[in-house]
mmCIF file of C-alpha atoms in Angstrom:
data_model
loop_
_atom_site.group_PDB
_atom_site.id
_atom_site.type_symbol
_atom_site.label_atom_id
_atom_site.label_comp_id
_atom_site.label_asym_id
_atom_site.label_seq_id
_atom_site.Cartn_x
_atom_site.Cartn_y
_atom_site.Cartn_z
ATOM 1 C CA MET B 10 -21.461 -16.558 -30.411
ATOM 2 C CA ASN B 11 -17.744 -17.269 -30.144
ATOM 3 C CA LYS B 12 -16.636 -17.732 -26.492
ATOM 4 C CA ASP B 13 -13.555 -15.629 -27.251
ATOM 5 C CA PHE B 14 -15.780 -12.541 -27.307
ATOM 6 C CA LYS B 15 -18.499 -11.108 -25.089
ATOM 7 C CA TYR B 16 -20.604 -7.972 -25.313
ATOM 8 C CA CYS B 17 -20.214 -5.252 -22.689
ATOM 9 C CA LYS B 18 -23.843 -5.789 -21.711
ATOM 10 C CA GLU B 19 -23.081 -9.362 -20.628
ATOM 11 C CA SER B 20 -21.046 -7.996 -17.719
ATOM 12 C CA ARG B 21 -23.434 -5.173 -16.816
ATOM 13 C CA VAL B 22 -24.304 -4.823 -13.141
ATOM 14 C CA MET B 23 -26.883 -2.377 -11.770
ATOM 15 C CA ARG B 24 -27.553 -1.602 -8.137
ATOM 16 C CA THR B 25 -29.483 1.114 -6.318
ATOM 17 C CA SER B 26 -29.170 1.981 -2.655
ATOM 18 C CA ARG B 27 -30.164 4.682 -0.190
ATOM 19 C CA VAL B 28 -27.943 7.034 1.775
ATOM 20 C CA PHE B 29 -28.429 6.493 5.510
ATOM 21 C CA PRO B 30 -27.178 8.650 8.401
ATOM 22 C CA ASN B 31 -24.237 6.322 9.142
ATOM 23 C CA ASP B 32 -23.102 6.675 5.481
ATOM 24 C CA VAL B 33 -22.436 10.433 5.594
ATOM 25 C CA ASN B 34 -19.455 12.516 6.629
ATOM 26 C CA ASN B 35 -19.303 15.785 8.577
ATOM 27 C CA HIS B 36 -20.506 17.645 5.432
ATOM 28 C CA ASN B 37 -23.706 15.552 5.424
ATOM 29 C CA THR B 38 -22.707 13.967 2.100
ATOM 30 C CA LEU B 39 -21.944 10.350 1.291
ATOM 31 C CA PHE B 40 -18.568 9.360 2.727
ATOM 32 C CA GLY B 41 -16.078 8.910 -0.139
ATOM 33 C CA GLY B 42 -14.650 5.688 1.309
ATOM 34 C CA ARG B 43 -18.116 4.162 1.406
ATOM 35 C CA LEU B 44 -18.707 5.090 -2.223
ATOM 36 C CA MET B 45 -15.322 3.625 -3.219
ATOM 37 C CA SER B 46 -16.155 0.353 -1.470
ATOM 38 C CA ASP B 47 -19.488 0.126 -3.300
ATOM 39 C CA ILE B 48 -17.763 0.912 -6.610
ATOM 40 C CA ASP B 49 -15.250 -1.918 -6.064
ATOM 41 C CA GLN B 50 -18.057 -4.346 -5.211
ATOM 42 C CA VAL B 51 -20.121 -3.754 -8.346
ATOM 43 C CA ALA B 52 -17.014 -3.633 -10.544
ATOM 44 C CA SER B 53 -15.820 -6.975 -9.165
ATOM 45 C CA ILE B 54 -19.136 -8.565 -10.114
ATOM 46 C CA SER B 55 -18.802 -7.237 -13.671
ATOM 47 C CA ALA B 56 -15.296 -8.698 -13.929
ATOM 48 C CA ALA B 57 -16.497 -12.077 -12.636
ATOM 49 C CA LYS B 58 -19.481 -12.102 -15.021
ATOM 50 C CA HIS B 59 -17.236 -11.335 -17.988
ATOM 51 C CA SER B 60 -14.532 -13.881 -17.169
ATOM 52 C CA ARG B 61 -16.641 -16.413 -15.224
ATOM 53 C CA ARG B 62 -13.631 -16.749 -12.933
ATOM 54 C CA ASP B 63 -12.406 -15.494 -9.590
ATOM 55 C CA CYS B 64 -10.988 -12.007 -10.020
ATOM 56 C CA VAL B 65 -8.809 -9.669 -8.022
ATOM 57 C CA THR B 66 -8.664 -5.895 -8.109
ATOM 58 C CA ALA B 67 -5.362 -4.966 -9.754
ATOM 59 C CA SER B 68 -5.851 -1.204 -9.550
ATOM 60 C CA THR B 69 -8.337 1.525 -9.035
ATOM 61 C CA ASP B 70 -7.286 3.685 -11.929
ATOM 62 C CA SER B 71 -9.540 6.629 -11.160
ATOM 63 C CA VAL B 72 -12.473 7.670 -9.055
ATOM 64 C CA ASP B 73 -13.774 11.095 -9.936
ATOM 65 C CA PHE B 74 -16.229 12.657 -7.506
ATOM 66 C CA LEU B 75 -18.302 15.013 -9.661
ATOM 67 C CA HIS B 76 -21.226 15.982 -7.399
ATOM 68 C CA PRO B 77 -21.950 15.413 -3.712
ATOM 69 C CA ILE B 78 -24.445 12.701 -2.823
ATOM 70 C CA ARG B 79 -26.864 13.672 -0.055
ATOM 71 C CA PRO B 80 -29.144 11.739 2.313
ATOM 72 C CA THR B 81 -32.116 12.782 0.163
ATOM 73 C CA ASP B 82 -30.603 10.878 -2.800
ATOM 74 C CA SER B 83 -30.696 7.310 -3.992
ATOM 75 C CA VAL B 84 -27.427 6.056 -5.446
ATOM 76 C CA TYR B 85 -27.469 4.061 -8.681
ATOM 77 C CA PHE B 86 -24.370 2.134 -9.714
ATOM 78 C CA GLU B 87 -23.844 0.721 -13.184
ATOM 79 C CA SER B 88 -20.701 -1.161 -14.178
ATOM 80 C CA TYR B 89 -19.452 -3.206 -17.114
ATOM 81 C CA VAL B 90 -16.237 -4.423 -18.723
ATOM 82 C CA THR B 91 -15.062 -1.939 -21.356
ATOM 83 C CA TRP B 92 -11.782 -3.505 -22.507
ATOM 84 C CA THR B 93 -9.639 -6.569 -21.912
ATOM 85 C CA GLY B 94 -6.014 -7.562 -22.129
ATOM 86 C CA ARG B 95 -4.852 -11.169 -21.879
ATOM 87 C CA SER B 96 -6.018 -11.675 -18.275
ATOM 88 C CA SER B 97 -6.959 -8.154 -17.262
ATOM 89 C CA MET B 98 -10.261 -6.343 -17.600
ATOM 90 C CA GLU B 99 -10.974 -2.636 -17.397
ATOM 91 C CA VAL B 100 -14.308 -1.991 -15.684
ATOM 92 C CA PHE B 101 -16.186 1.302 -15.911
ATOM 93 C CA VAL B 102 -18.529 2.359 -13.108
ATOM 94 C CA LYS B 103 -20.925 5.274 -13.257
ATOM 95 C CA VAL B 104 -22.677 6.538 -10.168
ATOM 96 C CA ILE B 105 -25.929 8.453 -10.564
ATOM 97 C CA ALA B 106 -27.503 10.309 -7.664
ATOM 98 C CA GLU B 107 -31.251 10.862 -7.798
ATOM 99 C CA ASN B 108 -33.018 13.240 -5.457
ATOM 100 C CA LEU B 109 -35.908 11.131 -4.177
ATOM 101 C CA LYS B 110 -38.188 14.162 -3.676
ATOM 102 C CA THR B 111 -37.608 16.045 -6.953
ATOM 103 C CA GLY B 112 -36.454 13.259 -9.286
ATOM 104 C CA GLU B 113 -33.425 15.315 -10.368
ATOM 105 C CA ARG B 114 -30.609 13.013 -11.506
ATOM 106 C CA LYS B 115 -26.916 13.745 -11.974
ATOM 107 C CA VAL B 116 -23.780 11.747 -12.643
ATOM 108 C CA ALA B 117 -22.179 11.992 -9.206
ATOM 109 C CA ALA B 118 -19.027 9.945 -9.886
ATOM 110 C CA THR B 119 -17.235 7.832 -12.436
ATOM 111 C CA ALA B 120 -14.556 5.221 -11.890
ATOM 112 C CA LEU B 121 -12.276 2.921 -13.838
ATOM 113 C CA LEU B 122 -10.825 -0.173 -12.224
ATOM 114 C CA THR B 123 -8.700 -3.033 -13.470
ATOM 115 C CA PHE B 124 -9.245 -6.661 -12.469
ATOM 116 C CA VAL B 125 -7.284 -9.806 -13.236
ATOM 117 C CA ALA B 126 -9.007 -13.160 -13.747
ATOM 118 C CA LEU B 127 -7.465 -16.133 -11.933
ATOM 119 C CA ASP B 128 -7.363 -19.821 -12.780
ATOM 120 C CA GLU B 129 -7.680 -22.723 -10.324
ATOM 121 C CA ASN B 130 -4.045 -22.180 -9.248
ATOM 122 C CA ASN B 131 -4.535 -18.446 -8.655
ATOM 123 C CA LYS B 132 -2.519 -17.632 -11.765
ATOM 124 C CA PRO B 133 -3.698 -15.091 -14.365
ATOM 125 C CA ALA B 134 -6.208 -16.660 -16.761
ATOM 126 C CA LEU B 135 -7.156 -15.658 -20.278
ATOM 127 C CA VAL B 136 -10.354 -13.617 -20.610
ATOM 128 C CA PRO B 137 -12.669 -13.090 -23.580
ATOM 129 C CA ARG B 138 -12.320 -9.920 -25.612
ATOM 130 C CA VAL B 139 -15.113 -7.411 -25.299
ATOM 131 C CA ILE B 140 -17.447 -6.042 -27.969
ATOM 132 C CA PRO B 141 -18.968 -2.592 -27.393
ATOM 133 C CA GLU B 142 -22.376 -1.727 -28.827
ATOM 134 C CA THR B 143 -23.586 1.632 -27.488
ATOM 135 C CA VAL B 144 -21.991 5.036 -28.051
ATOM 136 C CA GLU B 145 -20.824 5.110 -24.417
ATOM 137 C CA GLU B 146 -19.340 1.602 -24.586
ATOM 138 C CA THR B 147 -17.613 2.358 -27.893
ATOM 139 C CA LYS B 148 -16.068 5.587 -26.594
ATOM 140 C CA LEU B 149 -14.714 3.834 -23.498
ATOM 141 C CA HIS B 150 -13.463 0.876 -25.569
ATOM 142 C CA GLU B 151 -11.728 3.091 -28.148
ATOM 143 C CA THR B 152 -9.899 5.113 -25.473
ATOM 144 C CA ALA B 153 -8.956 2.134 -23.289
ATOM 145 C CA SER B 154 -5.618 1.264 -24.878
ATOM 146 C CA GLU B 155 -4.231 4.688 -23.942
ATOM 147 C CA ARG B 156 -5.407 4.178 -20.359
ATOM 148 C CA ALA B 157 -3.794 0.728 -20.362
ATOM 149 C CA LYS B 158 -0.469 2.260 -21.429
ATOM 150 C CA ALA B 159 -0.752 4.893 -18.683
ATOM 151 C CA ARG B 160 -1.581 2.150 -16.125
ATOM 152 C CA ALA B 161 1.494 0.149 -17.146
ATOM 153 C CA GLU B 162 3.725 3.219 -16.838
ATOM 154 C CA ARG B 163 2.217 4.151 -13.456
ATOM 155 C CA LYS B 164 2.761 0.589 -12.190
ATOM 156 C CA LYS B 165 6.378 0.701 -13.326
ATOM 157 C CA GLU B 166 6.850 4.005 -11.474
ATOM 158 C CA SER B 167 5.151 2.609 -8.362
ATOM 159 C CA LYS B 168 7.450 -0.416 -8.352
ATOM 160 C CA ALA B 169 10.489 1.853 -8.666
ATOM 161 C CA LEU B 170 9.260 4.052 -5.825
ATOM 162 C CA ALA B 171 8.620 0.994 -3.635
ATOM 163 C CA GLN B 172 12.383 0.353 -3.640
ATOM 164 C CA PHE B 173 12.817 3.532 -1.578
ATOM 165 C CA ILE B 174 9.931 3.074 0.848
ATOM 166 C CA SER B 175 10.990 2.217 4.376
ATOM 167 C CA MET B 176 9.360 -0.687 6.147
ATOM 168 C CA ASN B 177 10.920 0.175 9.498
ATOM 169 C CA ASP B 178 8.733 1.313 12.338
ATOM 170 C CA PRO B 179 8.725 5.108 12.733
ATOM 171 C CA TRP B 180 10.647 4.855 16.009
ATOM 172 C CA ASP B 181 13.444 3.039 14.197
ATOM 173 C CA TYR B 182 14.353 6.094 12.111
ATOM 174 C CA ARG B 183 17.787 6.380 13.775
ATOM 175 C CA LEU B 184 18.653 2.869 12.588
ATOM 176 C CA GLU B 185 17.621 3.786 9.050
ATOM 177 C CA MET B 186 19.672 6.990 9.173
ATOM 178 C CA MET B 187 22.713 5.032 10.342
ATOM 179 C CA GLU B 188 22.241 2.494 7.518
ATOM 180 C CA ASN B 189 22.177 5.319 4.976
ATOM 181 C CA TYR B 190 25.524 6.695 6.189
ATOM 182 C CA MET B 191 27.414 3.390 6.325
#
C-alpha cells in the first residue's frame, strides 16, 4: 500500500477500564475531567499510530456526554483517525459504558479532537491521508471538512479574543483601568 494513505483501522485504539470510587463525583457518576483525560490519552495514541510521529493536541473540538457512567459500569474507549489535513489529524473517540451486572451497553460519550504531527525539530510534519472503510468511518470522514472549517473559524475567533484578555493579576485591576483611560 502507498505510504501516503492509511486506513482508519490502522490507527484504531481500544481500551477498557473500571470505574473506581476515586473516579466518581458527588453524583456517584464518573467525573467528567477524568473521562476527558482518558479520551485525550487514547486519541493521542491513535494520532501517533497514524503519523508514526510525536503529536500534540491542537484542540478538543467536542466532548458530548450522552449518558452518565456509574461505578457498576466498565468504560470502553475506541478511537481512530477519521480525517487528515497536511499535518493535522482529526481523531474520533467513542465511549461505551457497559453495566457489568446486566450487560446493558450504551454510548456514553463521543469526542472529536485534533492533533498535529511534529518532525524532529518540533515543526508540523506531513501526515498520510486516511481511507475510511466502515459506514461509521465513512460518515465521519465525509463530514470532517465542514468540522475543519468550523475549527479554523473558531481558532481565528479565539485568537482575536485573546487580544482582549488581561494577563494582569486580579489585584492589579486599578492599573488596567488606568491604562484604558490614558
